């Protein structure tokens, strides 16, 4: 649905994007993750046709955004970081206006506006002046205007920035619900945003894609295997060396500050949880806990960024 090839963008002598390539399949929801100034918004604006690339090609729905901008834009609903709302208009009048701009046929405009009002949870404020709405409702109006012409692709740039915790949860839930009917690219520097809404992650740093995978896939690549956390009720004094003798155990160690808690590094592609559990139980040591040690997206992100900068994580 979205194809980006060798995308480069200069602002004067500043290279904002450096040979960026990626694709997004129909119905997929991906997170475009990176620190402020990494190039996320520039990439989103080029995909949407608001900026021209210095080099490279972007296609949406098969249409080149430079050569066929009008056709490509019909496939896209865009919510920029700062939503261009008209504060003096009501929610209803604004959405009807946006439907007209997006060339929704007159006979279908009311139907589409009624749909996005209900879909985005705006029924209670549909006749309110936009300027009087809370930040959370204004963000919902921003998503509604991006949806009103029923685009196959949604580009959402920092959709929860500035919201309170309750509003953040509500907007995230809305994005997850929309993902079944739309291809979504979610640009953010907020790490939980990606882990809670996206199936695939693109990490951008200093204008380059430095990692691309599912969160689980990124963790496996960074760790080059799996780590188990094991809590044992009565471990023998030589428990570390005993665990290291098990097949496919790369390393075992006691977790600092924990008397009965151990980390077990496992060879790539191996699942030895049953073996470890059986070994501990059969020896009568008392298995209290056994689980995978999953890296948070924050840890993954920092690991990749520090590695790119040549700093030891």
PDB file of C-alpha atoms in Angstrom:
ATOM      1  CA  UNK A   1       0.000   0.000   0.000  1.00  0.00           C
ATOM      2  CA  UNK A   2       2.940   2.332   0.764  1.00  0.00           C
ATOM      3  CA  UNK A   3       6.283   1.956  -0.994  1.00  0.00           C
ATOM      4  CA  UNK A   4       9.251   4.187  -0.159  1.00  0.00           C
ATOM      5  CA  UNK A   5      12.457   3.852  -2.155  1.00  0.00           C
ATOM      6  CA  UNK A   6      15.788   5.585  -1.411  1.00  0.00           C
ATOM      7  CA  UNK A   7      14.102   8.646   0.047  1.00  0.00           C
ATOM      8  CA  UNK A   8      16.455  11.570   0.728  1.00  0.00           C
ATOM      9  CA  UNK A   9      15.540  15.098   1.800  1.00  0.00           C
ATOM     10  CA  UNK A  10      17.782  18.123   2.255  1.00  0.00           C
ATOM     11  CA  UNK A  11      16.887  21.404   3.943  1.00  0.00           C
ATOM     12  CA  UNK A  12      19.698  23.523   2.579  1.00  0.00           C
ATOM     13  CA  UNK A  13      22.826  21.635   3.641  1.00  0.00           C
ATOM     14  CA  UNK A  14      20.988  19.680   6.364  1.00  0.00           C
ATOM     15  CA  UNK A  15      20.180  16.100   5.380  1.00  0.00           C
ATOM     16  CA  UNK A  16      16.878  15.339   7.142  1.00  0.00           C
ATOM     17  CA  UNK A  17      16.390  11.941   5.456  1.00  0.00           C
ATOM     18  CA  UNK A  18      19.194   9.716   4.217  1.00  0.00           C
ATOM     19  CA  UNK A  19      18.331   6.966   1.695  1.00  0.00           C
ATOM     20  CA  UNK A  20      15.219   5.736   3.537  1.00  0.00           C
ATOM     21  CA  UNK A  21      13.386   2.696   2.136  1.00  0.00           C
ATOM     22  CA  UNK A  22      10.466   0.710   3.562  1.00  0.00           C
ATOM     23  CA  UNK A  23       7.040  -0.619   2.618  1.00  0.00           C
ATOM     24  CA  UNK A  24       3.722  -1.034   4.407  1.00  0.00           C
ATOM     25  CA  UNK A  25       1.253  -3.744   3.439  1.00  0.00           C
ATOM     26  CA  UNK A  26      -2.504  -3.351   3.195  1.00  0.00           C
ATOM     27  CA  UNK A  27      -4.157  -3.455   6.622  1.00  0.00           C
ATOM     28  CA  UNK A  28      -0.858  -3.246   8.477  1.00  0.00           C
ATOM     29  CA  UNK A  29      -0.226  -0.867  11.391  1.00  0.00           C
ATOM     30  CA  UNK A  30       3.378   0.175  11.874  1.00  0.00           C
ATOM     31  CA  UNK A  31       5.123   2.499  14.289  1.00  0.00           C
ATOM     32  CA  UNK A  32       7.575   5.048  12.936  1.00  0.00           C
ATOM     33  CA  UNK A  33       9.671   5.580  16.031  1.00  0.00           C
ATOM     34  CA  UNK A  34      12.476   7.995  16.707  1.00  0.00           C
ATOM     35  CA  UNK A  35      13.636  10.883  18.887  1.00  0.00           C
ATOM     36  CA  UNK A  36      12.598  14.443  18.119  1.00  0.00           C
ATOM     37  CA  UNK A  37      14.423  15.665  15.028  1.00  0.00           C
ATOM     38  CA  UNK A  38      15.046  12.152  13.680  1.00  0.00           C
ATOM     39  CA  UNK A  39      13.168  12.793  10.419  1.00  0.00           C
ATOM     40  CA  UNK A  40       9.780  11.248  11.199  1.00  0.00           C
ATOM     41  CA  UNK A  41       7.624  14.250  10.363  1.00  0.00           C
ATOM     42  CA  UNK A  42       9.604  14.999   7.203  1.00  0.00           C
ATOM     43  CA  UNK A  43       9.003  11.445   5.988  1.00  0.00           C
ATOM     44  CA  UNK A  44       5.281  11.652   6.807  1.00  0.00           C
ATOM     45  CA  UNK A  45       4.898  14.953   4.953  1.00  0.00           C
ATOM     46  CA  UNK A  46       6.608  13.575   1.857  1.00  0.00           C
ATOM     47  CA  UNK A  47       4.382  10.479   1.889  1.00  0.00           C
ATOM     48  CA  UNK A  48       1.342  12.737   2.117  1.00  0.00           C
ATOM     49  CA  UNK A  49       2.548  14.981  -0.714  1.00  0.00           C
ATOM     50  CA  UNK A  50       3.093  18.091   1.412  1.00  0.00           C
ATOM     51  CA  UNK A  51       6.847  18.083   0.722  1.00  0.00           C
ATOM     52  CA  UNK A  52       8.834  17.018  -2.310  1.00  0.00           C
ATOM     53  CA  UNK A  53      11.765  14.643  -1.855  1.00  0.00           C
ATOM     54  CA  UNK A  54      15.250  15.688  -2.905  1.00  0.00           C
ATOM     55  CA  UNK A  55      15.816  12.152  -4.160  1.00  0.00           C
ATOM     56  CA  UNK A  56      13.883   8.899  -4.155  1.00  0.00           C
ATOM     57  CA  UNK A  57      10.368   7.687  -4.878  1.00  0.00           C
ATOM     58  CA  UNK A  58       7.208   7.317  -2.786  1.00  0.00           C
ATOM     59  CA  UNK A  59       4.126   5.459  -4.009  1.00  0.00           C
ATOM     60  CA  UNK A  60       0.769   5.198  -2.245  1.00  0.00           C
ATOM     61  CA  UNK A  61      -1.804   2.842  -3.689  1.00  0.00           C
ATOM     62  CA  UNK A  62       0.476   2.443  -6.684  1.00  0.00           C
ATOM     63  CA  UNK A  63       0.552   6.190  -7.445  1.00  0.00           C
ATOM     64  CA  UNK A  64       3.733   8.239  -7.291  1.00  0.00           C
ATOM     65  CA  UNK A  65       3.145  11.132  -4.866  1.00  0.00           C
ATOM     66  CA  UNK A  66       5.181  13.495  -7.099  1.00  0.00           C
ATOM     67  CA  UNK A  67       3.990  12.430 -10.549  1.00  0.00           C
ATOM     68  CA  UNK A  68       0.377  11.681  -9.557  1.00  0.00           C
ATOM     69  CA  UNK A  69      -0.237  13.720  -6.378  1.00  0.00           C
ATOM     70  CA  UNK A  70      -4.023  14.020  -6.647  1.00  0.00           C
ATOM     71  CA  UNK A  71      -4.515  10.284  -7.166  1.00  0.00           C
ATOM     72  CA  UNK A  72      -2.148   9.420  -4.325  1.00  0.00           C
ATOM     73  CA  UNK A  73      -3.830  11.830  -1.901  1.00  0.00           C
ATOM     74  CA  UNK A  74      -7.199  10.149  -2.407  1.00  0.00           C
ATOM     75  CA  UNK A  75      -5.681   7.125  -0.682  1.00  0.00           C
ATOM     76  CA  UNK A  76      -4.434   9.091   2.338  1.00  0.00           C
ATOM     77  CA  UNK A  77      -5.936  10.477   5.498  1.00  0.00           C
ATOM     78  CA  UNK A  78      -3.410  12.655   7.319  1.00  0.00           C
ATOM     79  CA  UNK A  79      -3.438  13.878  10.893  1.00  0.00           C
ATOM     80  CA  UNK A  80      -0.458  16.206  11.392  1.00  0.00           C
ATOM     81  CA  UNK A  81       1.107  16.819  14.794  1.00  0.00           C
ATOM     82  CA  UNK A  82      -0.669  20.176  14.946  1.00  0.00           C
ATOM     83  CA  UNK A  83      -4.159  19.526  13.598  1.00  0.00           C
ATOM     84  CA  UNK A  84      -5.465  22.397  11.389  1.00  0.00           C
ATOM     85  CA  UNK A  85      -8.794  22.869  13.126  1.00  0.00           C
ATOM     86  CA  UNK A  86     -11.047  25.916  12.731  1.00  0.00           C
ATOM     87  CA  UNK A  87     -11.872  26.920  16.283  1.00  0.00           C
ATOM     88  CA  UNK A  88     -14.924  29.011  15.387  1.00  0.00           C
ATOM     89  CA  UNK A  89     -16.695  26.110  13.607  1.00  0.00           C
ATOM     90  CA  UNK A  90     -18.773  23.370  15.181  1.00  0.00           C
ATOM     91  CA  UNK A  91     -17.543  19.804  14.934  1.00  0.00           C
ATOM     92  CA  UNK A  92     -20.334  18.985  12.488  1.00  0.00           C
ATOM     93  CA  UNK A  93     -19.779  21.972  10.191  1.00  0.00           C
ATOM     94  CA  UNK A  94     -16.012  21.420  10.175  1.00  0.00           C
ATOM     95  CA  UNK A  95     -16.337  17.749   9.215  1.00  0.00           C
ATOM     96  CA  UNK A  96     -18.845  18.568   6.462  1.00  0.00           C
ATOM     97  CA  UNK A  97     -16.416  21.203   5.190  1.00  0.00           C
ATOM     98  CA  UNK A  98     -13.523  18.715   5.206  1.00  0.00           C
ATOM     99  CA  UNK A  99     -15.690  16.140   3.426  1.00  0.00           C
ATOM    100  CA  UNK A 100     -16.337  18.670   0.652  1.00  0.00           C
ATOM    101  CA  UNK A 101     -12.622  19.492   0.355  1.00  0.00           C
ATOM    102  CA  UNK A 102     -11.829  15.782   0.172  1.00  0.00           C
ATOM    103  CA  UNK A 103     -14.303  15.441  -2.704  1.00  0.00           C
ATOM    104  CA  UNK A 104     -16.777  13.207  -0.940  1.00  0.00           C
ATOM    105  CA  UNK A 105     -19.913  13.216  -3.175  1.00  0.00           C
ATOM    106  CA  UNK A 106     -22.716  15.421  -1.781  1.00  0.00           C
ATOM    107  CA  UNK A 107     -25.098  12.490  -1.478  1.00  0.00           C
ATOM    108  CA  UNK A 108     -22.613  10.663   0.770  1.00  0.00           C
ATOM    109  CA  UNK A 109     -21.322  13.499   2.958  1.00  0.00           C
ATOM    110  CA  UNK A 110     -23.871  13.205   5.756  1.00  0.00           C
ATOM    111  CA  UNK A 111     -23.387   9.459   5.865  1.00  0.00           C
ATOM    112  CA  UNK A 112     -19.603   9.805   6.104  1.00  0.00           C
ATOM    113  CA  UNK A 113     -19.768  12.573   8.721  1.00  0.00           C
ATOM    114  CA  UNK A 114     -22.241  10.597  10.828  1.00  0.00           C
ATOM    115  CA  UNK A 115     -19.950   7.570  10.571  1.00  0.00           C
ATOM    116  CA  UNK A 116     -16.749   9.326  11.701  1.00  0.00           C
ATOM    117  CA  UNK A 117     -18.604  11.155  14.476  1.00  0.00           C
ATOM    118  CA  UNK A 118     -19.801   7.834  15.872  1.00  0.00           C
ATOM    119  CA  UNK A 119     -16.506   6.011  15.150  1.00  0.00           C
ATOM    120  CA  UNK A 120     -14.380   8.656  16.843  1.00  0.00           C
ATOM    121  CA  UNK A 121     -16.627   9.112  19.877  1.00  0.00           C
ATOM    122  CA  UNK A 122     -17.765  12.637  19.027  1.00  0.00           C
ATOM    123  CA  UNK A 123     -21.532  12.195  19.320  1.00  0.00           C
ATOM    124  CA  UNK A 124     -21.781  14.197  22.561  1.00  0.00           C
ATOM    125  CA  UNK A 125     -19.892  17.198  21.140  1.00  0.00           C
ATOM    126  CA  UNK A 126     -20.959  17.150  17.480  1.00  0.00           C
ATOM    127  CA  UNK A 127     -22.713  20.538  17.808  1.00  0.00           C
ATOM    128  CA  UNK A 128     -20.066  22.128  20.043  1.00  0.00           C
ATOM    129  CA  UNK A 129     -17.660  24.871  18.958  1.00  0.00           C
ATOM    130  CA  UNK A 130     -14.251  23.280  18.339  1.00  0.00           C
ATOM    131  CA  UNK A 131     -12.430  26.033  20.221  1.00  0.00           C
ATOM    132  CA  UNK A 132     -14.266  25.043  23.408  1.00  0.00           C
ATOM    133  CA  UNK A 133     -13.385  21.342  23.243  1.00  0.00           C
ATOM    134  CA  UNK A 134     -10.845  19.581  25.442  1.00  0.00           C
ATOM    135  CA  UNK A 135      -7.496  18.549  23.964  1.00  0.00           C
ATOM    136  CA  UNK A 136      -8.689  14.933  23.854  1.00  0.00           C
ATOM    137  CA  UNK A 137     -11.793  15.757  21.835  1.00  0.00           C
ATOM    138  CA  UNK A 138      -9.768  17.993  19.515  1.00  0.00           C
ATOM    139  CA  UNK A 139      -7.458  15.058  18.778  1.00  0.00           C
ATOM    140  CA  UNK A 140     -10.516  12.927  18.011  1.00  0.00           C
ATOM    141  CA  UNK A 141     -11.747  15.605  15.604  1.00  0.00           C
ATOM    142  CA  UNK A 142      -8.315  15.476  13.976  1.00  0.00           C
ATOM    143  CA  UNK A 143      -8.623  11.740  13.432  1.00  0.00           C
ATOM    144  CA  UNK A 144     -12.199  12.162  12.189  1.00  0.00           C
ATOM    145  CA  UNK A 145     -11.150  14.671   9.505  1.00  0.00           C
ATOM    146  CA  UNK A 146      -8.479  12.244   8.351  1.00  0.00           C
ATOM    147  CA  UNK A 147     -11.118   9.511   8.070  1.00  0.00           C
ATOM    148  CA  UNK A 148     -14.003  11.399   6.537  1.00  0.00           C
ATOM    149  CA  UNK A 149     -13.246  10.464   2.892  1.00  0.00           C
ATOM    150  CA  UNK A 150     -12.702   6.789   3.855  1.00  0.00           C
ATOM    151  CA  UNK A 151      -9.019   6.581   2.855  1.00  0.00           C
ATOM    152  CA  UNK A 152      -7.275   3.191   2.778  1.00  0.00           C
ATOM    153  CA  UNK A 153      -4.192   4.745   4.430  1.00  0.00           C
ATOM    154  CA  UNK A 154      -4.008   6.759   7.657  1.00  0.00           C
ATOM    155  CA  UNK A 155      -0.895   8.764   8.545  1.00  0.00           C
ATOM    156  CA  UNK A 156      -0.985   9.848  12.192  1.00  0.00           C
ATOM    157  CA  UNK A 157       1.809  12.124  13.412  1.00  0.00           C
ATOM    158  CA  UNK A 158       2.126  12.172  17.233  1.00  0.00           C
ATOM    159  CA  UNK A 159      -1.616  11.540  17.762  1.00  0.00           C
ATOM    160  CA  UNK A 160      -1.521  11.495  21.586  1.00  0.00           C
ATOM    161  CA  UNK A 161       0.917  14.317  22.271  1.00  0.00           C
ATOM    162  CA  UNK A 162      -0.315  16.638  25.008  1.00  0.00           C
ATOM    163  CA  UNK A 163      -3.132  14.356  26.173  1.00  0.00           C
ATOM    164  CA  UNK A 164      -3.774  13.329  29.753  1.00  0.00           C
ATOM    165  CA  UNK A 165      -3.440   9.603  30.637  1.00  0.00           C
ATOM    166  CA  UNK A 166      -7.149   8.840  30.229  1.00  0.00           C
ATOM    167  CA  UNK A 167      -7.293  10.576  26.855  1.00  0.00           C
ATOM    168  CA  UNK A 168      -4.158   8.713  25.724  1.00  0.00           C
ATOM    169  CA  UNK A 169      -5.792   5.359  26.484  1.00  0.00           C
ATOM    170  CA  UNK A 170      -8.942   6.366  24.608  1.00  0.00           C
ATOM    171  CA  UNK A 171      -7.067   7.507  21.481  1.00  0.00           C
ATOM    172  CA  UNK A 172      -4.866   4.388  21.474  1.00  0.00           C
ATOM    173  CA  UNK A 173      -7.945   2.207  21.640  1.00  0.00           C
ATOM    174  CA  UNK A 174      -9.480   4.106  18.728  1.00  0.00           C
ATOM    175  CA  UNK A 175      -6.324   3.614  16.633  1.00  0.00           C
ATOM    176  CA  UNK A 176      -6.329  -0.132  17.340  1.00  0.00           C
ATOM    177  CA  UNK A 177      -9.977  -0.356  16.283  1.00  0.00           C
ATOM    178  CA  UNK A 178      -9.278   1.518  13.043  1.00  0.00           C
ATOM    179  CA  UNK A 179      -6.370  -0.744  12.110  1.00  0.00           C
ATOM    180  CA  UNK A 180      -8.673  -3.509  10.910  1.00  0.00           C
ATOM    181  CA  UNK A 181     -10.057  -1.334   8.112  1.00  0.00           C
ATOM    182  CA  UNK A 182      -7.090   0.899   7.323  1.00  0.00           C
ATOM    183  CA  UNK A 183      -3.361   0.746   6.748  1.00  0.00           C
ATOM    184  CA  UNK A 184      -1.886   2.936   9.498  1.00  0.00           C
ATOM    185  CA  UNK A 185       1.488   4.598   9.910  1.00  0.00           C
ATOM    186  CA  UNK A 186       1.869   5.984  13.408  1.00  0.00           C
ATOM    187  CA  UNK A 187       4.745   8.416  13.884  1.00  0.00           C
ATOM    188  CA  UNK A 188       5.821   9.023  17.483  1.00  0.00           C
ATOM    189  CA  UNK A 189       8.703   9.502  19.894  1.00  0.00           C
ATOM    190  CA  UNK A 190       6.627   8.002  22.727  1.00  0.00           C
ATOM    191  CA  UNK A 191       7.750   4.407  23.174  1.00  0.00           C
ATOM    192  CA  UNK A 192       4.607   2.912  24.793  1.00  0.00           C
ATOM    193  CA  UNK A 193       2.632   4.302  21.864  1.00  0.00           C
ATOM    194  CA  UNK A 194       4.272   1.809  19.543  1.00  0.00           C
ATOM    195  CA  UNK A 195       4.318  -1.225  21.826  1.00  0.00           C
ATOM    196  CA  UNK A 196       0.607  -0.852  22.607  1.00  0.00           C
ATOM    197  CA  UNK A 197      -0.689  -0.206  19.096  1.00  0.00           C
ATOM    198  CA  UNK A 198       1.741  -1.459  16.434  1.00  0.00           C
ATOM    199  CA  UNK A 199       2.719  -4.869  15.105  1.00  0.00           C
ATOM    200  CA  UNK A 200       5.875  -3.660  13.349  1.00  0.00           C
ATOM    201  CA  UNK A 201       8.410  -0.991  14.235  1.00  0.00           C
ATOM    202  CA  UNK A 202      10.626   1.213  12.078  1.00  0.00           C
ATOM    203  CA  UNK A 203      13.254   3.010  14.145  1.00  0.00           C
ATOM    204  CA  UNK A 204      14.664   6.152  12.549  1.00  0.00           C
ATOM    205  CA  UNK A 205      17.699   8.016  13.844  1.00  0.00           C
ATOM    206  CA  UNK A 206      19.419  10.998  12.242  1.00  0.00           C
ATOM    207  CA  UNK A 207      17.425  10.529   9.071  1.00  0.00           C
ATOM    208  CA  UNK A 208      18.165   6.817   8.567  1.00  0.00           C
ATOM    209  CA  UNK A 209      16.209   3.637   9.248  1.00  0.00           C
ATOM    210  CA  UNK A 210      18.397   1.839  11.799  1.00  0.00           C
ATOM    211  CA  UNK A 211      16.057  -1.079  12.617  1.00  0.00           C
ATOM    212  CA  UNK A 212      12.894  -2.675  11.260  1.00  0.00           C
ATOM    213  CA  UNK A 213      11.040  -5.631  12.758  1.00  0.00           C
ATOM    214  CA  UNK A 214       8.369  -6.632  15.249  1.00  0.00           C
ATOM    215  CA  UNK A 215       9.194  -5.694  18.868  1.00  0.00           C
ATOM    216  CA  UNK A 216       9.853  -9.397  19.573  1.00  0.00           C
ATOM    217  CA  UNK A 217      12.041  -9.677  16.495  1.00  0.00           C
ATOM    218  CA  UNK A 218      14.117  -6.670  17.517  1.00  0.00           C
ATOM    219  CA  UNK A 219      14.619  -8.193  20.959  1.00  0.00           C
ATOM    220  CA  UNK A 220      15.798 -11.512  19.511  1.00  0.00           C
ATOM    221  CA  UNK A 221      18.278  -9.752  17.220  1.00  0.00           C
ATOM    222  CA  UNK A 222      19.718  -7.663  20.036  1.00  0.00           C
ATOM    223  CA  UNK A 223      20.008 -10.526  22.481  1.00  0.00           C
ATOM    224  CA  UNK A 224      20.986 -13.115  19.883  1.00  0.00           C
ATOM    225  CA  UNK A 225      18.881 -15.589  21.861  1.00  0.00           C
ATOM    226  CA  UNK A 226      16.444 -15.766  24.748  1.00  0.00           C
ATOM    227  CA  UNK A 227      16.876 -15.102  28.442  1.00  0.00           C
ATOM    228  CA  UNK A 228      14.959 -16.929  31.165  1.00  0.00           C
ATOM    229  CA  UNK A 229      14.462 -15.694  34.702  1.00  0.00           C
ATOM    230  CA  UNK A 230      14.329 -18.461  37.314  1.00  0.00           C
ATOM    231  CA  UNK A 231      13.538 -18.194  41.027  1.00  0.00           C
ATOM    232  CA  UNK A 232      14.498 -21.272  43.058  1.00  0.00           C
ATOM    233  CA  UNK A 233      13.447 -21.930  46.653  1.00  0.00           C
ATOM    234  CA  UNK A 234      16.508 -23.961  47.792  1.00  0.00           C
ATOM    235  CA  UNK A 235      19.285 -23.586  45.199  1.00  0.00           C
ATOM    236  CA  UNK A 236      22.539 -25.487  45.836  1.00  0.00           C
ATOM    237  CA  UNK A 237      25.709 -23.426  46.151  1.00  0.00           C
ATOM    238  CA  UNK A 238      26.874 -24.494  42.677  1.00  0.00           C
ATOM    239  CA  UNK A 239      23.537 -23.864  40.955  1.00  0.00           C
ATOM    240  CA  UNK A 240      25.066 -21.565  38.317  1.00  0.00           C
ATOM    241  CA  UNK A 241      27.500 -24.187  37.047  1.00  0.00           C
ATOM    242  CA  UNK A 242      24.774 -26.859  37.159  1.00  0.00           C
ATOM    243  CA  UNK A 243      22.426 -24.733  35.025  1.00  0.00           C
ATOM    244  CA  UNK A 244      25.211 -24.055  32.547  1.00  0.00           C
ATOM    245  CA  UNK A 245      25.586 -27.800  31.960  1.00  0.00           C
ATOM    246  CA  UNK A 246      22.061 -28.025  30.545  1.00  0.00           C
ATOM    247  CA  UNK A 247      21.770 -28.347  26.737  1.00  0.00           C
ATOM    248  CA  UNK A 248      21.467 -25.023  24.882  1.00  0.00           C
ATOM    249  CA  UNK A 249      22.319 -22.923  27.938  1.00  0.00           C
ATOM    250  CA  UNK A 250      24.872 -20.296  26.928  1.00  0.00           C
ATOM    251  CA  UNK A 251      25.326 -18.675  30.307  1.00  0.00           C
ATOM    252  CA  UNK A 252      23.760 -18.597  33.774  1.00  0.00           C
ATOM    253  CA  UNK A 253      24.245 -16.021  36.494  1.00  0.00           C
ATOM    254  CA  UNK A 254      22.813 -14.940  39.814  1.00  0.00           C
ATOM    255  CA  UNK A 255      20.905 -11.683  39.578  1.00  0.00           C
ATOM    256  CA  UNK A 256      22.653  -9.050  41.647  1.00  0.00           C
ATOM    257  CA  UNK A 257      21.019  -8.441  45.002  1.00  0.00           C
ATOM    258  CA  UNK A 258      18.809 -11.530  44.724  1.00  0.00           C
ATOM    259  CA  UNK A 259      19.698 -14.651  46.696  1.00  0.00           C
ATOM    260  CA  UNK A 260      17.481 -17.126  44.819  1.00  0.00           C
ATOM    261  CA  UNK A 261      16.958 -15.422  41.446  1.00  0.00           C
ATOM    262  CA  UNK A 262      18.941 -16.390  38.323  1.00  0.00           C
ATOM    263  CA  UNK A 263      19.201 -15.408  34.660  1.00  0.00           C
ATOM    264  CA  UNK A 264      19.727 -18.118  32.043  1.00  0.00           C
ATOM    265  CA  UNK A 265      20.811 -17.143  28.520  1.00  0.00           C
ATOM    266  CA  UNK A 266      19.601 -19.604  25.884  1.00  0.00           C
ATOM    267  CA  UNK A 267      20.958 -20.347  22.409  1.00  0.00           C
ATOM    268  CA  UNK A 268      19.013 -18.734  19.520  1.00  0.00           C
ATOM    269  CA  UNK A 269      15.905 -20.554  18.400  1.00  0.00           C
ATOM    270  CA  UNK A 270      15.743 -22.838  21.443  1.00  0.00           C
ATOM    271  CA  UNK A 271      12.923 -23.137  23.977  1.00  0.00           C
ATOM    272  CA  UNK A 272      14.237 -24.949  27.042  1.00  0.00           C
ATOM    273  CA  UNK A 273      11.699 -23.823  29.624  1.00  0.00           C
ATOM    274  CA  UNK A 274      10.313 -27.326  30.091  1.00  0.00           C
ATOM    275  CA  UNK A 275      13.842 -28.758  30.448  1.00  0.00           C
ATOM    276  CA  UNK A 276      14.861 -26.192  33.061  1.00  0.00           C
ATOM    277  CA  UNK A 277      11.633 -26.628  35.018  1.00  0.00           C
ATOM    278  CA  UNK A 278      11.911 -30.423  35.024  1.00  0.00           C
ATOM    279  CA  UNK A 279      15.565 -30.277  36.095  1.00  0.00           C
ATOM    280  CA  UNK A 280      14.851 -28.029  39.080  1.00  0.00           C
ATOM    281  CA  UNK A 281      11.752 -29.937  40.187  1.00  0.00           C
ATOM    282  CA  UNK A 282      13.373 -33.375  39.869  1.00  0.00           C
ATOM    283  CA  UNK A 283      16.259 -32.234  42.055  1.00  0.00           C
ATOM    284  CA  UNK A 284      13.861 -31.040  44.739  1.00  0.00           C
ATOM    285  CA  UNK A 285      15.126 -27.475  44.765  1.00  0.00           C
ATOM    286  CA  UNK A 286      11.651 -25.909  44.563  1.00  0.00           C
ATOM    287  CA  UNK A 287      10.713 -23.965  41.422  1.00  0.00           C
ATOM    288  CA  UNK A 288       9.058 -20.690  42.429  1.00  0.00           C
ATOM    289  CA  UNK A 289       9.151 -18.813  39.131  1.00  0.00           C
ATOM    290  CA  UNK A 290      10.175 -19.360  35.507  1.00  0.00           C
ATOM    291  CA  UNK A 291       9.553 -16.783  32.774  1.00  0.00           C
ATOM    292  CA  UNK A 292      11.044 -15.122  29.737  1.00  0.00           C
ATOM    293  CA  UNK A 293      12.874 -11.890  30.395  1.00  0.00           C
ATOM    294  CA  UNK A 294      11.372  -9.594  27.782  1.00  0.00           C
ATOM    295  CA  UNK A 295      13.146  -6.383  26.889  1.00  0.00           C
ATOM    296  CA  UNK A 296      10.946  -3.309  26.989  1.00  0.00           C
ATOM    297  CA  UNK A 297      10.703  -1.210  23.845  1.00  0.00           C
ATOM    298  CA  UNK A 298      12.594   1.482  25.759  1.00  0.00           C
ATOM    299  CA  UNK A 299      15.527  -0.910  26.263  1.00  0.00           C
ATOM    300  CA  UNK A 300      15.423  -1.978  22.615  1.00  0.00           C
ATOM    301  CA  UNK A 301      15.324   1.627  21.418  1.00  0.00           C
ATOM    302  CA  UNK A 302      18.186   2.794  23.649  1.00  0.00           C
ATOM    303  CA  UNK A 303      20.268  -0.243  22.713  1.00  0.00           C
ATOM    304  CA  UNK A 304      19.874   0.423  18.992  1.00  0.00           C
ATOM    305  CA  UNK A 305      20.425   4.190  19.237  1.00  0.00           C
ATOM    306  CA  UNK A 306      23.520   3.916  21.432  1.00  0.00           C
ATOM    307  CA  UNK A 307      24.898   1.225  19.136  1.00  0.00           C
ATOM    308  CA  UNK A 308      24.391   3.513  16.136  1.00  0.00           C
ATOM    309  CA  UNK A 309      26.230   6.312  17.936  1.00  0.00           C
ATOM    310  CA  UNK A 310      29.089   4.020  18.885  1.00  0.00           C
ATOM    311  CA  UNK A 311      28.292   4.226  22.589  1.00  0.00           C
ATOM    312  CA  UNK A 312      28.272   1.106  24.721  1.00  0.00           C
ATOM    313  CA  UNK A 313      24.694   0.431  25.881  1.00  0.00           C
TER     314      UNK A 313
END
